[in-house]
Coordinates of C-alpha atoms in Angstrom, one line a residue:
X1 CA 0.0 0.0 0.0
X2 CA 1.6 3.0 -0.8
X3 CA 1.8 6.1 1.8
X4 CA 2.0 8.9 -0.8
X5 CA 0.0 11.8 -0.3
X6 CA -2.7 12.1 -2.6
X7 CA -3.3 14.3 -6.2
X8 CA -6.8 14.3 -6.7
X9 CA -7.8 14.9 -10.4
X10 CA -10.6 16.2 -11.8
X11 CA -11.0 15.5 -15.8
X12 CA -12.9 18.1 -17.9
X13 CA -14.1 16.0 -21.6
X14 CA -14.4 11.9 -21.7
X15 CA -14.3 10.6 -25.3
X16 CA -11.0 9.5 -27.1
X17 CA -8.3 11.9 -25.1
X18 CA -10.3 11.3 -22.3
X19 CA -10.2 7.6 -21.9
X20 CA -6.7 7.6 -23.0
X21 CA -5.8 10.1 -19.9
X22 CA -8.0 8.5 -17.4
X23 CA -6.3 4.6 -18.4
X24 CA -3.0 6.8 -17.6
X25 CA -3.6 8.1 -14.2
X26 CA -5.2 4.6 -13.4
X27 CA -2.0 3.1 -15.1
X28 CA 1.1 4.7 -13.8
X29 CA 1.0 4.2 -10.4
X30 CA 1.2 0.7 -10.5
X31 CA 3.8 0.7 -12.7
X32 CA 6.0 3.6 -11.8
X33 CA 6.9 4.8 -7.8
X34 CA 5.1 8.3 -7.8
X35 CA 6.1 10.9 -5.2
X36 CA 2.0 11.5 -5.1
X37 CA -0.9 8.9 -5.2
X38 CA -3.6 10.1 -8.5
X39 CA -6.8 9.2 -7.4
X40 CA -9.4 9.5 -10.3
X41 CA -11.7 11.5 -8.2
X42 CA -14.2 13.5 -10.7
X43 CA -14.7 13.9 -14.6
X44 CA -16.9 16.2 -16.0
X45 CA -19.1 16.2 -19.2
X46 CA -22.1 18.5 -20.6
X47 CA -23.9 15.2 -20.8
X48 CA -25.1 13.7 -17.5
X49 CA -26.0 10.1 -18.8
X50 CA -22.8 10.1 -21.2
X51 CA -20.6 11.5 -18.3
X52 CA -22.3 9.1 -15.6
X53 CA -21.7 5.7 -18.3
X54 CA -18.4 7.1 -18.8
X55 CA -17.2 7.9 -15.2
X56 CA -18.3 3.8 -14.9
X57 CA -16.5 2.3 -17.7
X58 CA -13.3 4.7 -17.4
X59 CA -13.1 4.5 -13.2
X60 CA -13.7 7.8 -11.7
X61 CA -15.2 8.2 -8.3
X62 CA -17.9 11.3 -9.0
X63 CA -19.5 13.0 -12.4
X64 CA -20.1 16.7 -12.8
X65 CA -22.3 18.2 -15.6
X66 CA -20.6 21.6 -15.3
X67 CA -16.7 22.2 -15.6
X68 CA -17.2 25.2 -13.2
X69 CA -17.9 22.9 -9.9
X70 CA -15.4 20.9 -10.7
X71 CA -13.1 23.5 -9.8
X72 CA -15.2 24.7 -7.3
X73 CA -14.4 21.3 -5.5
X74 CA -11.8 21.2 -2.0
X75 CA -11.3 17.9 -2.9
X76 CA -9.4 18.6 -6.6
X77 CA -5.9 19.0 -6.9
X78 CA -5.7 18.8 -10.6
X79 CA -7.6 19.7 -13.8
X80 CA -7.5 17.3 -16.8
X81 CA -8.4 19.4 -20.0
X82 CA -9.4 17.1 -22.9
X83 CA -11.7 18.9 -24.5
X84 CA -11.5 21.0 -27.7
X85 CA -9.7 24.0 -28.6
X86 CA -12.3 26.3 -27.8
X87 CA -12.9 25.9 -24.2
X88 CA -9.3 25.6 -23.0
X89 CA -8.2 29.1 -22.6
X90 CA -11.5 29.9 -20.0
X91 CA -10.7 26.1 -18.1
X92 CA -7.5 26.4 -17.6
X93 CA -7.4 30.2 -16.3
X94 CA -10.2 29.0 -13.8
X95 CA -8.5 26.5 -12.9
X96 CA -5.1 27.8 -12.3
X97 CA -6.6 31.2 -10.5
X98 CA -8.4 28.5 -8.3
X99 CA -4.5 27.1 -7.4
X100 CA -5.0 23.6 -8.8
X101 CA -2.4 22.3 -10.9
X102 CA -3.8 22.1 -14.7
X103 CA -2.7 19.4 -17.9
X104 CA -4.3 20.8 -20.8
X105 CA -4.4 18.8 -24.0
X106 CA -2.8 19.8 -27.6
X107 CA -3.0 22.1 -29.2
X108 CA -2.7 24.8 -26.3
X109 CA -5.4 27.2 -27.4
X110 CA -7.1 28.0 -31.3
X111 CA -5.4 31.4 -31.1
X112 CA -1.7 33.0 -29.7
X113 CA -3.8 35.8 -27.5
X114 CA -5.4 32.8 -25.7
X115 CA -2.4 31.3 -25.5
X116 CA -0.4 33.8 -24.3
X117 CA -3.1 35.2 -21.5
X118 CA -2.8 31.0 -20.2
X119 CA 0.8 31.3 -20.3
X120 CA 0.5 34.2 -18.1
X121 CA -1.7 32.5 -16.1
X122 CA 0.3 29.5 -16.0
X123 CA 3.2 31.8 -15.0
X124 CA 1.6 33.9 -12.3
X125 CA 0.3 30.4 -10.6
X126 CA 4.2 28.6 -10.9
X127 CA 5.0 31.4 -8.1
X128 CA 2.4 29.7 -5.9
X129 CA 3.1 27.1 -6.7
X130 CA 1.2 25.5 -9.0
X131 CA 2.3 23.9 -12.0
X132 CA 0.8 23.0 -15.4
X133 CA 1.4 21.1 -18.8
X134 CA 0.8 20.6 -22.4
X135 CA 0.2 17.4 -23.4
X136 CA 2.2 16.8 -26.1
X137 CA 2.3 12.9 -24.9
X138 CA 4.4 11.8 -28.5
X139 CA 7.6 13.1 -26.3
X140 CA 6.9 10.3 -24.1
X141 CA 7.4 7.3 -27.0
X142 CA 10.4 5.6 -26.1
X143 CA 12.3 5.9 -29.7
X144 CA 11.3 9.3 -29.6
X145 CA 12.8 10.3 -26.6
X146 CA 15.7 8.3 -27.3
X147 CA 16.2 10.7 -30.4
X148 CA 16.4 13.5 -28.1
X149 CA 18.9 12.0 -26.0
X150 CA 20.9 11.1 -29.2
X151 CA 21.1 14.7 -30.5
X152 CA 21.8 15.9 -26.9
X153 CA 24.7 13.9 -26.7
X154 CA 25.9 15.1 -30.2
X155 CA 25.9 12.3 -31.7
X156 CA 24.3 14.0 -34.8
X157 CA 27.0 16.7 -34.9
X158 CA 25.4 20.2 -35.9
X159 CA 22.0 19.6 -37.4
X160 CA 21.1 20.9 -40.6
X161 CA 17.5 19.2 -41.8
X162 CA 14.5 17.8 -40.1
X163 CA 11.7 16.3 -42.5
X164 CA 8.3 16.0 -40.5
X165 CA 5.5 14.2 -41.6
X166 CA 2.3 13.5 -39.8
X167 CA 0.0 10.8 -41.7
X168 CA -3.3 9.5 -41.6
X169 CA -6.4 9.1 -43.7
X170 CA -9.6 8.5 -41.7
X171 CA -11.0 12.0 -43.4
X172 CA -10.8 10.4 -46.9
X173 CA -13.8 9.9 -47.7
X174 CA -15.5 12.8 -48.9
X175 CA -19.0 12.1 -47.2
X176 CA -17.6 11.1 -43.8
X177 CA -19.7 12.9 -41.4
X178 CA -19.4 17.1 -39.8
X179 CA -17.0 16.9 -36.5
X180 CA -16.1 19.5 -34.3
X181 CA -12.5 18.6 -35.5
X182 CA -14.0 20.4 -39.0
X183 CA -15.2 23.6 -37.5
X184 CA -12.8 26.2 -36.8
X185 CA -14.4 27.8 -33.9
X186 CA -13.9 24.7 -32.0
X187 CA -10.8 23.1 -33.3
X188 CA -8.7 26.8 -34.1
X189 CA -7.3 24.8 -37.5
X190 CA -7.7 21.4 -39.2
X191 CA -4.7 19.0 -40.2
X192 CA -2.1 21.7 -38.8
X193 CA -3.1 21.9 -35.4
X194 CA -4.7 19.0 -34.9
X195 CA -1.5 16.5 -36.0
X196 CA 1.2 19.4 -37.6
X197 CA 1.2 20.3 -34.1
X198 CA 2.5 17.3 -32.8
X199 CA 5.4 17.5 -35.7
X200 CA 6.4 21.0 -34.8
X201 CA 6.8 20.4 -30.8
X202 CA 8.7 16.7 -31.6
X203 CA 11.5 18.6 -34.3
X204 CA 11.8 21.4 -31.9
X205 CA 12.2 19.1 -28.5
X206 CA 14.3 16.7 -30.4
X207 CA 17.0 18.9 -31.9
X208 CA 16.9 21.7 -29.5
X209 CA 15.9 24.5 -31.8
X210 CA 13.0 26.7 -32.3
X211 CA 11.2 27.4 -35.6
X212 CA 12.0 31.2 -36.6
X213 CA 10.1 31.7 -40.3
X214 CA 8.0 29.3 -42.5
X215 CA 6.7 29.7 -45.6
X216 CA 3.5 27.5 -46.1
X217 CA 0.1 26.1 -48.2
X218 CA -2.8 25.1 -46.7
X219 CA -5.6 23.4 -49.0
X220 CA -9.3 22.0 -48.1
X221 CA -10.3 19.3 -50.6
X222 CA -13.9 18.6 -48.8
X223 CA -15.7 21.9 -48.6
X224 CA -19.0 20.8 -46.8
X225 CA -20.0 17.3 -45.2
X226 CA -23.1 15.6 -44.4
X227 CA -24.5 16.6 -40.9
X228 CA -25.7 13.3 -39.9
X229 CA -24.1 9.8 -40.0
X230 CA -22.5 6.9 -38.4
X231 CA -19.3 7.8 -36.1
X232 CA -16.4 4.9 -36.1
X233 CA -13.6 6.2 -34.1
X234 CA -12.3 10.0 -35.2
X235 CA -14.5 9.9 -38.7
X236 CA -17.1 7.1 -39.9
X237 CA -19.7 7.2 -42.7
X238 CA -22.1 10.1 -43.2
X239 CA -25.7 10.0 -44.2
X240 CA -25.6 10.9 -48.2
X241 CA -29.3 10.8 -48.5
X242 CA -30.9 13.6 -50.6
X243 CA -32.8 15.4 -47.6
X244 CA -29.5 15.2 -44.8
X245 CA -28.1 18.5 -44.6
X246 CA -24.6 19.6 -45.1
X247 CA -22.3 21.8 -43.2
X248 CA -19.5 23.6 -43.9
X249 CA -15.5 22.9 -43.9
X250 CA -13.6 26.1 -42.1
X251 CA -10.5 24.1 -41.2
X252 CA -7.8 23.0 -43.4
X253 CA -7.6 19.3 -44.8
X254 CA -3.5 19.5 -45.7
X255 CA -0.9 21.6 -44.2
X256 CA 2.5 21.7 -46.1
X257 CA 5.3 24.6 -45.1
X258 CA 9.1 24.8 -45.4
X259 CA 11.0 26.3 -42.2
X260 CA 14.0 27.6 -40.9
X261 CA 15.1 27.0 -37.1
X262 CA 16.8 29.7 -34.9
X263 CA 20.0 27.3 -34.4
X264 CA 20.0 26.6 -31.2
X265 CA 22.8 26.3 -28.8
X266 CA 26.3 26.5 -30.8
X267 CA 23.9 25.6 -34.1
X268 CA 23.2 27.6 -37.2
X269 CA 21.2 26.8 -40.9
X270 CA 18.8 24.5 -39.7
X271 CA 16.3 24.1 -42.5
X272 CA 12.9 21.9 -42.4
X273 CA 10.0 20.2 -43.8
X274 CA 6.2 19.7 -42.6
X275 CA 3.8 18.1 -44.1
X276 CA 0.4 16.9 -42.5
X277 CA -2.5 15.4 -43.7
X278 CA -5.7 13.5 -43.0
X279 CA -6.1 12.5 -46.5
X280 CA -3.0 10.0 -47.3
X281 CA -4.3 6.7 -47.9
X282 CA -2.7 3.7 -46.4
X283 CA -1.4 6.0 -43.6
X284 CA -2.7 5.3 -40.2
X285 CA -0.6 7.2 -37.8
X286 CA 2.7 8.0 -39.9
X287 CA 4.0 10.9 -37.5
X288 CA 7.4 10.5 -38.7
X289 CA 11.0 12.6 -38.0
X290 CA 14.2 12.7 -39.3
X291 CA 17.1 14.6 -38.3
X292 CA 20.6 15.1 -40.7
X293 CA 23.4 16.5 -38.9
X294 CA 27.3 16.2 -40.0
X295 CA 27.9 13.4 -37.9
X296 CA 25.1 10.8 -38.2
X297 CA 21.2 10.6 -39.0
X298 CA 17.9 9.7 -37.0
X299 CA 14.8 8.3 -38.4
X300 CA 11.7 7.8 -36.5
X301 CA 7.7 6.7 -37.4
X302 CA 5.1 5.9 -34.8
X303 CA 3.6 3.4 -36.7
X304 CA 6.7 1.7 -36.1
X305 CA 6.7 3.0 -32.8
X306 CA 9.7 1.1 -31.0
X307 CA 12.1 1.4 -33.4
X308 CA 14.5 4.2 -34.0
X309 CA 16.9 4.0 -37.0
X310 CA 20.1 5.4 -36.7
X311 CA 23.4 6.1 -39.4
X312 CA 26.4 7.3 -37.7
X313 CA 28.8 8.2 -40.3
X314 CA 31.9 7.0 -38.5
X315 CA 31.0 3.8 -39.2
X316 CA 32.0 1.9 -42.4
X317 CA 29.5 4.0 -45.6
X318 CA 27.6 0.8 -46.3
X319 CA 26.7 -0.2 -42.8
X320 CA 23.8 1.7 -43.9
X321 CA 21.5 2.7 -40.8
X322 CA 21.0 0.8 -37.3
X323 CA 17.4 -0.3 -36.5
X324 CA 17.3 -0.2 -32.8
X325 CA 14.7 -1.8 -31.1
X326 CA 13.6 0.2 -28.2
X327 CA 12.8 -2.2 -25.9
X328 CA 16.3 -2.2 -23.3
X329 CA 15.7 -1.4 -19.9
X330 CA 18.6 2.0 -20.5
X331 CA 16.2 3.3 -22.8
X332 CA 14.0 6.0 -21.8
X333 CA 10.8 4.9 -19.8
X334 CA 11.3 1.2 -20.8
X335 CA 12.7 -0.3 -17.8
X336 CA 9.5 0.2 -15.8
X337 CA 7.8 -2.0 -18.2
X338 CA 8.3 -5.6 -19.7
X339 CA 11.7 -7.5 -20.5
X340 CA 13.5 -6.9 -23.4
X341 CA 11.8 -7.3 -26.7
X342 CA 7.9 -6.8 -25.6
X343 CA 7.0 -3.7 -27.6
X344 CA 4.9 -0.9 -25.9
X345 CA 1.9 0.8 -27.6
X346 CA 0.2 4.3 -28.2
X347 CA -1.3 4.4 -24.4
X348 CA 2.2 4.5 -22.8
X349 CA 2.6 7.5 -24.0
X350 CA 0.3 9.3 -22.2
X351 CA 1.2 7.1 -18.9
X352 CA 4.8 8.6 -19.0
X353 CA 3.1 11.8 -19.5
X354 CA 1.5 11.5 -16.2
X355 CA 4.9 10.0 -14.6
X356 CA 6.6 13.0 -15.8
X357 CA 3.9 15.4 -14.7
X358 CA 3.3 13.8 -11.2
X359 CA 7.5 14.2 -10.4
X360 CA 7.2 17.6 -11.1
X361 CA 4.8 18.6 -9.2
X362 CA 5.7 16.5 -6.1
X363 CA 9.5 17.8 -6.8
X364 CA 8.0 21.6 -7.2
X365 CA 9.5 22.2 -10.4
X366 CA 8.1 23.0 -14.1
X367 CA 6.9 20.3 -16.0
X368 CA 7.7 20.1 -19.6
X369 CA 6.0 20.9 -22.1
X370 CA 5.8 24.1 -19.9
X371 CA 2.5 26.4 -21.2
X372 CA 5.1 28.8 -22.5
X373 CA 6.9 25.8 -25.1
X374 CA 3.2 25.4 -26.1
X375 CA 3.0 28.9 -26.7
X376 CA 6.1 29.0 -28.8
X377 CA 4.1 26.1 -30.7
X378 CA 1.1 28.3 -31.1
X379 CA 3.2 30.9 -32.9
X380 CA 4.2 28.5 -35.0
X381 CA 0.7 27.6 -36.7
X382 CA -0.4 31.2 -36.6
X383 CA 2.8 31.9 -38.9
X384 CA 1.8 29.2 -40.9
X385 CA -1.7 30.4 -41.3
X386 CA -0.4 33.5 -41.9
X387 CA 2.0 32.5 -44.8
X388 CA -0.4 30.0 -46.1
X389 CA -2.8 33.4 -46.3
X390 CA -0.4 35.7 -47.9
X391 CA 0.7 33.4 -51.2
X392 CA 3.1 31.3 -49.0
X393 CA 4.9 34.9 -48.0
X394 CA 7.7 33.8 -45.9
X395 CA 6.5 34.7 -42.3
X396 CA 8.7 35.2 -39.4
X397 CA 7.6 33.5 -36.1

């Protein structure tokens, strides 16, 4: 039994992040020795039936149909965002003037003025105190994270190119069905927040270096979708019959921009690539990373999600590039889990990210992905909107 003081959390949204978060604060106690106990005490949810079945399947103790009492409560620590874009900004400013620590999911906000008055926030509350996140949970995959330590330890020499790709194609169908992931007001942007930003927080976080100027295209191939239909997971099949109405597309399908990085420490002429869609057939989950420096190379995909590839240029030419298996218990995260060889899977992710989060708080320092990298991420779409808006203008960050 463990004797940790308790972080009681109270979770804002319940569908996909939401059951992803909640198996994480169920999961990592038992697996990792946490300087606090999470107890799952509260989710909340518009929806009192859907909140009430979902508190039941996912574990939590109590429902709320109102975000607002949930911060109300004396007996939450912690605020679980996983809802969309929209609301964040007004959740976690509550919630951090209330002194409870806050995770907010990805992307931070739909705009940089939201984003920067939560940073603020997030700021003003660290003096208390109180701590807070982004969940950028891809940090926390193994291979990934193993990149980072890589480039940290100059393996890679100076860097000179990332290529970023984020993949998938469950919006391929044309008459798959309206989601709030298609209306700006709720989601900020399509493709380019939703997965691009995922891409630009992994290239900066692995090499070190912050995006500086892009120069960018964003196209919508689907323009309106049918407002009724059949949900299977993130898309599904719409209702095409003659009398369904349609709404409108406000978001971006594809987001593809060129970029230049600020170099770093000691570094200088880093150039990149981004390119993310939810249109490329065959693709699943490619969110994919490579890094050339003058010393070696790096090559990463998630749907290959425990391998990292790796050329070090030392080495004979046609040794050709390393497949490492990220499965040994000196890799990052690993050693808490299974013995060598047994492969871990998208949820662990988001376990780590509550390992990480938990021994920040109990230590009383900043967790990482502080509110303020998010922010820096932030600037980063809103200069690719920007470009994307302007005939690809190149658009400083």
């Amino acid at each position: 039994m463990t004797t940790a003081k308790p972080l009681r959390v109270g979770m804002v949204g319940y569908a996909f992040m939401g059951a992803a978060h909640s198996h994480a604060w169920r999961t990592a106690p038992r697996f990792f020795d946490l300087p606090l106990q999470p107890e799952l005490t509260a989710v909340a949810g518009r929806n009192a039936e859907g909140v009430r079945a979902a508190a039941d399947k996912l574990g939590w103790e109590s429902v709320e149909t109102d975000w607002r009492r949930l911060i109300e409560r004396d007996d939450i620590d912690l605020i679980d965002i996983c809802t969309p874009g929209d609301t964040h900004a007004e959740i976690a400013i509550a919630a951090l003037e209330a002194g409870k620590h806050v995770l907010c999911e990805k992307p931070l906000a739909n705009t940089v003025a939201e984003a920067e008055r939560m940073t603020l926030a997030a700021e003003t509350a660290a003096k208390q105190g109180i701590m807070s996140m982004c969940g950028f949970s891809y940090r926390r995959t193994p291979a990934l994270a193993l990149a980072k330590r890589f480039v940290e330890q100059g393996r890679l020499g100076d860097i000179r190119h990332v290529r970023a790709q984020y993949l998938q194609d469950w919006l391929s169908d044309a008459d798959a069905p309206m989601t709030w992931r298609l209306d700006k007001s709720k989601s900020g942007s399509g493709s380019l927040g939703d997965i691009g930003a995922h891409s630009i927080d992994a290239a900066q976080w692995v090499t070190g270096q912050n995006i500086s100027g892009v120069s960018a295209l964003l196209e919508t191939f689907v323009t309106e979708r049918p407002l009724a239909g059949e949900m299977v997971g993130l898309g599904g099949h719409g209702d095409i019959s003659s009398d369904t109405p349609r709404g409108p597309v406000t978001v971006d399908d594809a987001a593809i921009f060129s970029a230049k990085f600020d170099g770093g420490a000691g570094a200088t002429g880093t150039i990149g690539v981004f390119e993310a869609t939810r249109y490329a057939l065959g693709r699943k989950n490619a969110m994919r990373l490579e890094v050339n420096g003058t010393k070696g190379s790096l090559t990463f995909d998630f749907e290959d999600m425990n391998v990292l590839n790796f050329y070090d240029a030392a080495e004979s030419p046609d040794a050709g590039f390393r497949r490492i298996f990220v499965t040994e218990p000196e890799h990052p995260y690993v050693g808490n889990w299974w013995p060598t060889g047994h492969g871990l899977g998208y949820e662990h992710g988001f376990t780590h990210q509550v390992v990480d989060l938990v021994g920040a708080i109990g230590e009383g320092r900043q967790p990482e992905p502080s509110f303020a990298d998010a922010l820096q991420v932030q600037r980063v779409l809103a200069a690719v909107e920007s470009s994307a808006a302007n005939s690809s203008q190149w658009q400083k960050v």
